[in-house]
């Protein structure tokens, strides 16, 4: 048993990413296939709007996901700066199902972090895929009773291999955000 | 049975509320509905690993193309641990900041202060095996931001941390000791707990200071620790 010498402290406080985070932006990070990942290549696209209906064009969108099979050419992580209309666009591979707690299974999904000016910490949500039979038994989707609320987490096909998940930060059709 | 262990929830008062009325931009950018409570799964308990091969370190922001940036040169050194005091090794740290005059190298920054041709303001470092990181930069200037009458952001450096899981992801800002603007800053003051807030302020450190070269600051960071109970139980 290792003795810890540092006094344990609560995790450091978050602060907003602010409007100038693009200094660390690398557009290549929005393409998770850039190292040659295997799998069905898809585009995940979505428009982010705030409580006034304005596009959150200065936000920072991050994704984290599994690959369909173990793949050391797949980084799992992507980051994207939305365009002037608040629209983000990732090139990635469609994930497979992953284990849940206990003996449960989770439907294929992509984890999404949203940072931005006016967001003090982060907003966390997920993108599932419309039509996937595992959605019906997914442990997270099963916690959301209202179909309209559940639909905010389900990306819809928009052309060949293009999936759209719009994110509404506040108000009508507000996205379900998840504790993390 | 899946025995991955999640991360513990934030300590009360240690994190700002996304609804912070004194910071005007939060008004339309915080959810009105409660967050969905959902215990961490493999999705939240794992996270990306970054290789310096694909993400080359950039540890000296004070020089560009062999030319020195304007301003007070500083060295920032610190250790990243989790909430149990265990070091977080080999994790990527990203930094970005305004120049010495308080101007970002960014098209949206229209503050009437000069750009510095020898300063861009982005950096990337990795912690060593014992959780230590260090970089060299210049002290950023304060700048106005129109949040309220005569609003000025205190001197600060932005940070991005990853740690071992998507749940440990942290974006924050480091401040400087003795800054009179801290008392008026709604972003800094948005952290409810005073002790947690004050841990965002770096300490001047004579041991990090290098003679005839640069002032030294120490900024330690704590990322969330693992929960005590495996998720499968």
GROMACS .gro file of C-alpha atoms in nm:
model
  413
    1UNK     CA    1   0.000   0.000   0.000
    2UNK     CA    2   0.146   0.330  -0.109
    3UNK     CA    3   0.135   0.612   0.141
    4UNK     CA    4   0.016   0.932  -0.019
    5UNK     CA    5   0.212   1.234   0.094
    6UNK     CA    6   0.012   1.503  -0.082
    7UNK     CA    7  -0.288   1.640   0.103
    8UNK     CA    8  -0.599   1.535  -0.081
    9UNK     CA    9  -0.792   1.826  -0.231
   10UNK     CA   10  -1.111   1.862  -0.432
   11UNK     CA   11  -1.067   1.889  -0.806
   12UNK     CA   12  -0.964   2.229  -0.940
   13UNK     CA   13  -1.249   2.460  -1.040
   14UNK     CA   14  -1.342   2.496  -1.406
   15UNK     CA   15  -1.354   2.833  -1.580
   16UNK     CA   16  -1.508   2.920  -1.915
   17UNK     CA   17  -1.308   2.836  -2.226
   18UNK     CA   18  -1.387   3.190  -2.348
   19UNK     CA   19  -1.414   3.312  -2.706
   20UNK     CA   20  -1.043   3.285  -2.796
   21UNK     CA   21  -0.980   2.912  -2.754
   22UNK     CA   22  -0.909   2.882  -3.128
   23UNK     CA   23  -0.546   2.957  -3.043
   24UNK     CA   24  -0.525   2.583  -2.963
   25UNK     CA   25  -0.754   2.472  -3.244
   26UNK     CA   26  -0.626   2.226  -3.502
   27UNK     CA   27  -0.883   2.157  -3.777
   28UNK     CA   28  -0.727   1.813  -3.831
   29UNK     CA   29  -0.871   1.708  -3.495
   30UNK     CA   30  -1.222   1.711  -3.640
   31UNK     CA   31  -1.125   1.414  -3.859
   32UNK     CA   32  -1.093   1.101  -3.648
   33UNK     CA   33  -1.012   0.894  -3.956
   34UNK     CA   34  -0.694   1.087  -4.034
   35UNK     CA   35  -0.467   0.809  -3.906
   36UNK     CA   36  -0.641   0.545  -4.119
   37UNK     CA   37  -0.912   0.404  -3.891
   38UNK     CA   38  -1.114   0.103  -4.000
   39UNK     CA   39  -1.492   0.107  -4.010
   40UNK     CA   40  -1.791   0.275  -4.167
   41UNK     CA   41  -1.691   0.636  -4.217
   42UNK     CA   42  -1.962   0.881  -4.118
   43UNK     CA   43  -2.006   1.254  -4.080
   44UNK     CA   44  -2.155   1.378  -3.755
   45UNK     CA   45  -2.299   1.723  -3.807
   46UNK     CA   46  -2.506   1.952  -3.591
   47UNK     CA   47  -2.600   2.311  -3.526
   48UNK     CA   48  -2.567   2.461  -3.180
   49UNK     CA   49  -2.808   2.733  -3.076
   50UNK     CA   50  -2.847   2.918  -2.748
   51UNK     CA   51  -3.157   3.028  -2.558
   52UNK     CA   52  -3.204   3.325  -2.792
   53UNK     CA   53  -3.189   3.098  -3.096
   54UNK     CA   54  -2.850   3.244  -3.184
   55UNK     CA   55  -2.578   3.014  -3.321
   56UNK     CA   56  -2.302   2.932  -3.074
   57UNK     CA   57  -2.036   2.985  -3.336
   58UNK     CA   58  -1.758   3.048  -3.085
   59UNK     CA   59  -1.816   2.724  -2.892
   60UNK     CA   60  -1.582   2.426  -2.875
   61UNK     CA   61  -1.726   2.081  -2.946
   62UNK     CA   62  -1.546   1.764  -2.846
   63UNK     CA   63  -1.635   1.402  -2.905
   64UNK     CA   64  -1.514   1.077  -2.753
   65UNK     CA   65  -1.622   0.734  -2.873
   66UNK     CA   66  -1.528   0.373  -2.921
   67UNK     CA   67  -1.430   0.221  -3.252
   68UNK     CA   68  -1.630  -0.075  -3.388
   69UNK     CA   69  -1.332  -0.301  -3.308
   70UNK     CA   70  -1.004  -0.240  -3.129
   71UNK     CA   71  -0.812  -0.007  -3.360
   72UNK     CA   72  -0.485   0.166  -3.276
   73UNK     CA   73  -0.535   0.398  -3.573
   74UNK     CA   74  -0.849   0.546  -3.424
   75UNK     CA   75  -0.791   0.828  -3.173
   76UNK     CA   76  -1.144   0.819  -3.033
   77UNK     CA   77  -1.126   1.190  -2.961
   78UNK     CA   78  -1.215   1.481  -3.184
   79UNK     CA   79  -1.249   1.856  -3.149
   80UNK     CA   80  -1.423   2.102  -3.378
   81UNK     CA   81  -1.483   2.474  -3.401
   82UNK     CA   82  -1.836   2.538  -3.536
   83UNK     CA   83  -1.874   2.765  -3.837
   84UNK     CA   84  -2.054   3.101  -3.841
   85UNK     CA   85  -2.391   2.924  -3.837
   86UNK     CA   86  -2.296   2.731  -3.523
   87UNK     CA   87  -2.256   2.408  -3.721
   88UNK     CA   88  -1.994   2.151  -3.626
   89UNK     CA   89  -1.882   1.867  -3.849
   90UNK     CA   90  -1.679   1.559  -3.754
   91UNK     CA   91  -1.553   1.283  -3.979
   92UNK     CA   92  -1.539   0.961  -3.781
   93UNK     CA   93  -1.637   0.595  -3.785
   94UNK     CA   94  -1.970   0.463  -3.663
   95UNK     CA   95  -1.919   0.317  -3.316
   96UNK     CA   96  -2.043  -0.024  -3.207
   97UNK     CA   97  -2.222  -0.111  -2.884
   98UNK     CA   98  -2.021  -0.092  -2.560
   99UNK     CA   99  -2.073  -0.244  -2.215
  100UNK     CA  100  -2.282  -0.063  -1.959
  101UNK     CA  101  -2.288  -0.111  -1.584
  102UNK     CA  102  -2.321  -0.465  -1.463
  103UNK     CA  103  -2.432  -0.693  -1.744
  104UNK     CA  104  -2.604  -0.424  -1.950
  105UNK     CA  105  -2.515  -0.314  -2.298
  106UNK     CA  106  -2.518   0.042  -2.430
  107UNK     CA  107  -2.639   0.129  -2.776
  108UNK     CA  108  -2.377   0.280  -3.010
  109UNK     CA  109  -2.321   0.641  -2.909
  110UNK     CA  110  -2.076   0.929  -2.926
  111UNK     CA  111  -2.004   1.136  -2.614
  112UNK     CA  112  -2.013   1.512  -2.667
  113UNK     CA  113  -1.861   1.791  -2.459
  114UNK     CA  114  -1.965   2.147  -2.526
  115UNK     CA  115  -1.751   2.435  -2.404
  116UNK     CA  116  -1.796   2.801  -2.484
  117UNK     CA  117  -1.805   3.161  -2.382
  118UNK     CA  118  -2.087   3.185  -2.130
  119UNK     CA  119  -2.051   2.819  -2.031
  120UNK     CA  120  -1.871   2.810  -1.699
  121UNK     CA  121  -1.790   2.440  -1.686
  122UNK     CA  122  -1.903   2.223  -1.976
  123UNK     CA  123  -2.221   2.071  -2.107
  124UNK     CA  124  -2.212   1.697  -2.161
  125UNK     CA  125  -2.444   1.499  -2.383
  126UNK     CA  126  -2.448   1.199  -2.619
  127UNK     CA  127  -2.539   1.127  -2.980
  128UNK     CA  128  -2.718   0.799  -3.049
  129UNK     CA  129  -2.822   0.676  -3.393
  130UNK     CA  130  -3.181   0.669  -3.510
  131UNK     CA  131  -3.302   0.322  -3.602
  132UNK     CA  132  -3.049   0.129  -3.396
  133UNK     CA  133  -3.238  -0.160  -3.233
  134UNK     CA  134  -3.026  -0.132  -2.918
  135UNK     CA  135  -3.166   0.216  -2.849
  136UNK     CA  136  -3.477   0.046  -2.706
  137UNK     CA  137  -3.277  -0.113  -2.424
  138UNK     CA  138  -3.007   0.149  -2.374
  139UNK     CA  139  -2.971   0.225  -2.000
  140UNK     CA  140  -2.936   0.600  -2.049
  141UNK     CA  141  -3.213   0.648  -2.304
  142UNK     CA  142  -3.435   0.435  -2.079
  143UNK     CA  143  -3.414   0.703  -1.808
  144UNK     CA  144  -3.583   0.962  -2.031
  145UNK     CA  145  -3.961   0.917  -2.037
  146UNK     CA  146  -4.068   1.192  -2.275
  147UNK     CA  147  -4.011   1.086  -2.639
  148UNK     CA  148  -3.942   1.445  -2.742
  149UNK     CA  149  -3.670   1.475  -2.477
  150UNK     CA  150  -3.519   1.141  -2.575
  151UNK     CA  151  -3.516   1.253  -2.939
  152UNK     CA  152  -3.272   1.533  -2.853
  153UNK     CA  153  -3.004   1.265  -2.810
  154UNK     CA  154  -3.074   1.075  -3.131
  155UNK     CA  155  -2.893   1.172  -3.448
  156UNK     CA  156  -3.094   1.138  -3.767
  157UNK     CA  157  -2.966   1.041  -4.111
  158UNK     CA  158  -2.924   1.330  -4.351
  159UNK     CA  159  -2.797   1.183  -4.673
  160UNK     CA  160  -2.550   0.900  -4.719
  161UNK     CA  161  -2.349   0.837  -4.404
  162UNK     CA  162  -2.431   1.180  -4.267
  163UNK     CA  163  -2.589   1.198  -3.923
  164UNK     CA  164  -2.728   1.519  -3.773
  165UNK     CA  165  -2.763   1.601  -3.406
  166UNK     CA  166  -2.856   1.961  -3.338
  167UNK     CA  167  -2.784   2.092  -2.989
  168UNK     CA  168  -3.012   2.343  -2.823
  169UNK     CA  169  -2.845   2.476  -2.511
  170UNK     CA  170  -3.155   2.633  -2.360
  171UNK     CA  171  -3.529   2.667  -2.408
  172UNK     CA  172  -3.761   2.498  -2.661
  173UNK     CA  173  -3.644   2.147  -2.746
  174UNK     CA  174  -3.357   2.190  -2.502
  175UNK     CA  175  -3.103   1.910  -2.539
  176UNK     CA  176  -3.086   1.660  -2.255
  177UNK     CA  177  -2.754   1.730  -2.085
  178UNK     CA  178  -2.604   1.465  -1.863
  179UNK     CA  179  -2.424   1.484  -1.531
  180UNK     CA  180  -2.060   1.390  -1.566
  181UNK     CA  181  -1.941  -0.793  -1.523
  182UNK     CA  182  -1.790  -0.457  -1.603
  183UNK     CA  183  -1.560  -0.347  -1.322
  184UNK     CA  184  -1.448  -0.009  -1.458
  185UNK     CA  185  -1.445   0.252  -1.183
  186UNK     CA  186  -1.597   0.594  -1.244
  187UNK     CA  187  -1.499   0.930  -1.097
  188UNK     CA  188  -1.634   1.093  -0.786
  189UNK     CA  189  -1.875   1.386  -0.810
  190UNK     CA  190  -1.755   1.745  -0.762
  191UNK     CA  191  -1.716   1.861  -0.402
  192UNK     CA  192  -1.994   2.106  -0.301
  193UNK     CA  193  -1.907   2.466  -0.391
  194UNK     CA  194  -1.591   2.370  -0.574
  195UNK     CA  195  -1.726   2.428  -0.925
  196UNK     CA  196  -1.899   2.734  -1.074
  197UNK     CA  197  -2.266   2.720  -1.170
  198UNK     CA  198  -2.336   2.741  -1.543
  199UNK     CA  199  -2.606   2.992  -1.447
  200UNK     CA  200  -2.394   3.279  -1.316
  201UNK     CA  201  -2.596   3.598  -1.375
  202UNK     CA  202  -2.302   3.830  -1.301
  203UNK     CA  203  -2.136   3.681  -1.609
  204UNK     CA  204  -2.382   3.804  -1.871
  205UNK     CA  205  -2.304   3.548  -2.141
  206UNK     CA  206  -2.429   3.265  -1.919
  207UNK     CA  207  -2.789   3.398  -1.946
  208UNK     CA  208  -2.874   3.221  -2.272
  209UNK     CA  209  -2.608   2.953  -2.247
  210UNK     CA  210  -2.712   2.744  -1.949
  211UNK     CA  211  -2.969   2.464  -1.964
  212UNK     CA  212  -3.296   2.534  -1.782
  213UNK     CA  213  -3.378   2.166  -1.731
  214UNK     CA  214  -3.194   1.965  -1.467
  215UNK     CA  215  -2.906   1.750  -1.584
  216UNK     CA  216  -2.981   1.382  -1.631
  217UNK     CA  217  -2.819   1.183  -1.351
  218UNK     CA  218  -2.642   0.881  -1.496
  219UNK     CA  219  -2.360   0.685  -1.333
  220UNK     CA  220  -2.034   0.677  -1.526
  221UNK     CA  221  -1.986   0.398  -1.776
  222UNK     CA  222  -1.687   0.305  -1.989
  223UNK     CA  223  -1.773   0.610  -2.202
  224UNK     CA  224  -1.713   0.859  -1.919
  225UNK     CA  225  -1.453   0.658  -1.726
  226UNK     CA  226  -1.211   0.629  -2.019
  227UNK     CA  227  -1.061   0.910  -2.220
  228UNK     CA  228  -0.822   0.995  -2.498
  229UNK     CA  229  -0.447   0.950  -2.472
  230UNK     CA  230  -0.229   1.190  -2.666
  231UNK     CA  231   0.115   1.112  -2.799
  232UNK     CA  232   0.385   1.380  -2.827
  233UNK     CA  233   0.455   1.224  -3.167
  234UNK     CA  234   0.122   1.347  -3.301
  235UNK     CA  235   0.099   1.649  -3.071
  236UNK     CA  236   0.449   1.795  -3.048
  237UNK     CA  237   0.520   1.992  -2.730
  238UNK     CA  238   0.559   2.368  -2.756
  239UNK     CA  239   0.702   2.474  -2.422
  240UNK     CA  240   0.835   2.825  -2.482
  241UNK     CA  241   0.576   3.083  -2.584
  242UNK     CA  242   0.819   3.371  -2.522
  243UNK     CA  243   1.015   3.321  -2.845
  244UNK     CA  244   0.893   3.305  -3.204
  245UNK     CA  245   1.134   3.235  -3.489
  246UNK     CA  246   1.423   3.318  -3.259
  247UNK     CA  247   1.279   3.659  -3.169
  248UNK     CA  248   1.174   3.754  -2.817
  249UNK     CA  249   0.817   3.848  -2.735
  250UNK     CA  250   0.753   4.173  -2.551
  251UNK     CA  251   0.674   4.155  -2.182
  252UNK     CA  252   0.775   4.009  -1.850
  253UNK     CA  253   0.913   3.658  -1.907
  254UNK     CA  254   0.770   3.396  -1.674
  255UNK     CA  255   0.816   3.027  -1.603
  256UNK     CA  256   0.513   2.833  -1.481
  257UNK     CA  257   0.570   2.500  -1.313
  258UNK     CA  258   0.324   2.277  -1.139
  259UNK     CA  259   0.213   1.929  -1.058
  260UNK     CA  260  -0.106   1.758  -1.166
  261UNK     CA  261  -0.251   1.510  -0.918
  262UNK     CA  262  -0.588   1.348  -0.865
  263UNK     CA  263  -0.808   1.400  -0.559
  264UNK     CA  264  -0.616   1.127  -0.377
  265UNK     CA  265  -0.285   1.304  -0.435
  266UNK     CA  266  -0.168   1.059  -0.700
  267UNK     CA  267   0.030   1.220  -0.983
  268UNK     CA  268  -0.127   1.228  -1.331
  269UNK     CA  269   0.161   1.128  -1.560
  270UNK     CA  270   0.209   1.182  -1.935
  271UNK     CA  271  -0.107   1.386  -1.978
  272UNK     CA  272  -0.138   1.664  -2.232
  273UNK     CA  273  -0.178   2.022  -2.112
  274UNK     CA  274  -0.277   2.296  -2.356
  275UNK     CA  275  -0.237   2.666  -2.277
  276UNK     CA  276  -0.340   2.987  -2.447
  277UNK     CA  277  -0.329   3.350  -2.347
  278UNK     CA  278  -0.326   3.719  -2.440
  279UNK     CA  279   0.002   3.899  -2.503
  280UNK     CA  280   0.170   4.139  -2.259
  281UNK     CA  281  -0.055   4.423  -2.377
  282UNK     CA  282  -0.373   4.225  -2.315
  283UNK     CA  283  -0.446   4.138  -2.679
  284UNK     CA  284  -0.516   3.791  -2.818
  285UNK     CA  285  -0.378   3.683  -3.153
  286UNK     CA  286  -0.736   3.622  -3.263
  287UNK     CA  287  -0.961   3.789  -3.524
  288UNK     CA  288  -1.244   3.841  -3.275
  289UNK     CA  289  -1.026   4.038  -3.034
  290UNK     CA  290  -1.062   4.402  -3.129
  291UNK     CA  291  -0.917   4.555  -2.812
  292UNK     CA  292  -0.718   4.866  -2.897
  293UNK     CA  293  -0.386   4.724  -2.780
  294UNK     CA  294  -0.092   4.623  -2.997
  295UNK     CA  295  -0.035   4.275  -3.134
  296UNK     CA  296   0.316   4.143  -3.085
  297UNK     CA  297   0.468   3.994  -3.403
  298UNK     CA  298   0.675   3.764  -3.182
  299UNK     CA  299   0.392   3.628  -2.971
  300UNK     CA  300   0.106   3.403  -3.068
  301UNK     CA  301   0.009   3.270  -2.725
  302UNK     CA  302  -0.046   2.896  -2.765
  303UNK     CA  303   0.147   2.619  -2.594
  304UNK     CA  304   0.138   2.245  -2.531
  305UNK     CA  305   0.322   2.045  -2.267
  306UNK     CA  306   0.304   1.693  -2.126
  307UNK     CA  307   0.342   1.602  -1.761
  308UNK     CA  308   0.637   1.379  -1.672
  309UNK     CA  309   0.611   1.044  -1.498
  310UNK     CA  310   0.554   1.220  -1.165
  311UNK     CA  311   0.289   1.465  -1.287
  312UNK     CA  312   0.509   1.775  -1.328
  313UNK     CA  313   0.474   2.022  -1.615
  314UNK     CA  314   0.660   2.343  -1.697
  315UNK     CA  315   0.658   2.606  -1.966
  316UNK     CA  316   0.797   2.951  -2.037
  317UNK     CA  317   0.584   3.243  -2.148
  318UNK     CA  318   0.530   3.613  -2.086
  319UNK     CA  319   0.290   3.753  -1.829
  320UNK     CA  320  -0.041   3.825  -2.007
  321UNK     CA  321  -0.195   4.171  -1.977
  322UNK     CA  322  -0.542   4.258  -1.849
  323UNK     CA  323  -0.805   4.353  -2.106
  324UNK     CA  324  -1.153   4.508  -2.116
  325UNK     CA  325  -1.450   4.287  -2.199
  326UNK     CA  326  -1.778   4.482  -2.174
  327UNK     CA  327  -1.950   4.238  -1.937
  328UNK     CA  328  -2.043   4.528  -1.711
  329UNK     CA  329  -1.941   4.891  -1.673
  330UNK     CA  330  -1.562   4.927  -1.683
  331UNK     CA  331  -1.513   4.550  -1.687
  332UNK     CA  332  -1.156   4.417  -1.712
  333UNK     CA  333  -1.043   4.056  -1.703
  334UNK     CA  334  -0.764   3.994  -1.454
  335UNK     CA  335  -0.433   3.866  -1.594
  336UNK     CA  336  -0.489   3.501  -1.672
  337UNK     CA  337  -0.370   3.201  -1.871
  338UNK     CA  338  -0.619   2.948  -2.011
  339UNK     CA  339  -0.558   2.577  -1.954
  340UNK     CA  340  -0.694   2.254  -2.100
  341UNK     CA  341  -0.638   1.927  -1.910
  342UNK     CA  342  -0.746   1.574  -1.996
  343UNK     CA  343  -0.643   1.323  -1.729
  344UNK     CA  344  -0.745   0.958  -1.752
  345UNK     CA  345  -1.117   0.987  -1.838
  346UNK     CA  346  -1.365   1.198  -2.033
  347UNK     CA  347  -1.504   1.280  -1.687
  348UNK     CA  348  -1.171   1.430  -1.575
  349UNK     CA  349  -1.163   1.678  -1.864
  350UNK     CA  350  -1.103   2.028  -1.727
  351UNK     CA  351  -1.085   2.369  -1.886
  352UNK     CA  352  -0.984   2.645  -1.647
  353UNK     CA  353  -0.786   2.964  -1.602
  354UNK     CA  354  -0.481   3.047  -1.390
  355UNK     CA  355  -0.460   3.386  -1.225
  356UNK     CA  356  -0.172   3.584  -1.072
  357UNK     CA  357  -0.125   3.672  -0.706
  358UNK     CA  358  -0.211   4.022  -0.589
  359UNK     CA  359  -0.421   4.113  -0.893
  360UNK     CA  360  -0.668   4.386  -0.787
  361UNK     CA  361  -0.905   4.291  -1.071
  362UNK     CA  362  -0.985   3.951  -0.918
  363UNK     CA  363  -1.225   4.109  -0.672
  364UNK     CA  364  -1.438   4.242  -0.961
  365UNK     CA  365  -1.424   3.941  -1.194
  366UNK     CA  366  -1.749   3.740  -1.220
  367UNK     CA  367  -1.575   3.446  -1.386
  368UNK     CA  368  -1.328   3.402  -1.100
  369UNK     CA  369  -1.591   3.485  -0.839
  370UNK     CA  370  -1.828   3.236  -1.000
  371UNK     CA  371  -1.656   2.962  -0.800
  372UNK     CA  372  -1.866   2.963  -0.481
  373UNK     CA  373  -1.612   2.822  -0.235
  374UNK     CA  374  -1.346   3.081  -0.151
  375UNK     CA  375  -1.069   2.829  -0.094
  376UNK     CA  376  -1.147   2.652  -0.422
  377UNK     CA  377  -1.152   2.988  -0.598
  378UNK     CA  378  -0.819   3.095  -0.454
  379UNK     CA  379  -0.655   2.775  -0.575
  380UNK     CA  380  -0.690   2.920  -0.926
  381UNK     CA  381  -0.429   3.181  -0.828
  382UNK     CA  382  -0.069   3.078  -0.895
  383UNK     CA  383   0.193   3.134  -0.626
  384UNK     CA  384   0.508   3.333  -0.691
  385UNK     CA  385   0.793   3.085  -0.644
  386UNK     CA  386   1.155   3.190  -0.602
  387UNK     CA  387   1.268   2.831  -0.659
  388UNK     CA  388   1.109   2.831  -1.004
  389UNK     CA  389   1.243   3.182  -1.075
  390UNK     CA  390   1.564   3.173  -1.282
  391UNK     CA  391   1.828   3.438  -1.207
  392UNK     CA  392   1.875   3.697  -1.482
  393UNK     CA  393   1.605   3.523  -1.688
  394UNK     CA  394   1.245   3.487  -1.570
  395UNK     CA  395   1.008   3.507  -1.273
  396UNK     CA  396   0.869   3.176  -1.159
  397UNK     CA  397   0.514   3.077  -1.066
  398UNK     CA  398   0.380   2.754  -0.925
  399UNK     CA  399   0.038   2.631  -1.031
  400UNK     CA  400  -0.075   2.288  -0.913
  401UNK     CA  401  -0.391   2.131  -1.048
  402UNK     CA  402  -0.614   1.856  -0.910
  403UNK     CA  403  -0.818   1.639  -1.144
  404UNK     CA  404  -1.109   1.427  -1.027
  405UNK     CA  405  -1.025   1.108  -0.841
  406UNK     CA  406  -1.169   0.763  -0.892
  407UNK     CA  407  -1.484   0.674  -0.706
  408UNK     CA  408  -1.435   0.420  -0.431
  409UNK     CA  409  -1.680   0.165  -0.564
  410UNK     CA  410  -1.655  -0.016  -0.898
  411UNK     CA  411  -1.947   0.065  -1.124
  412UNK     CA  412  -2.048  -0.296  -1.159
  413UNK     CA  413  -2.123  -0.340  -0.791
   0.00000   0.00000   0.00000
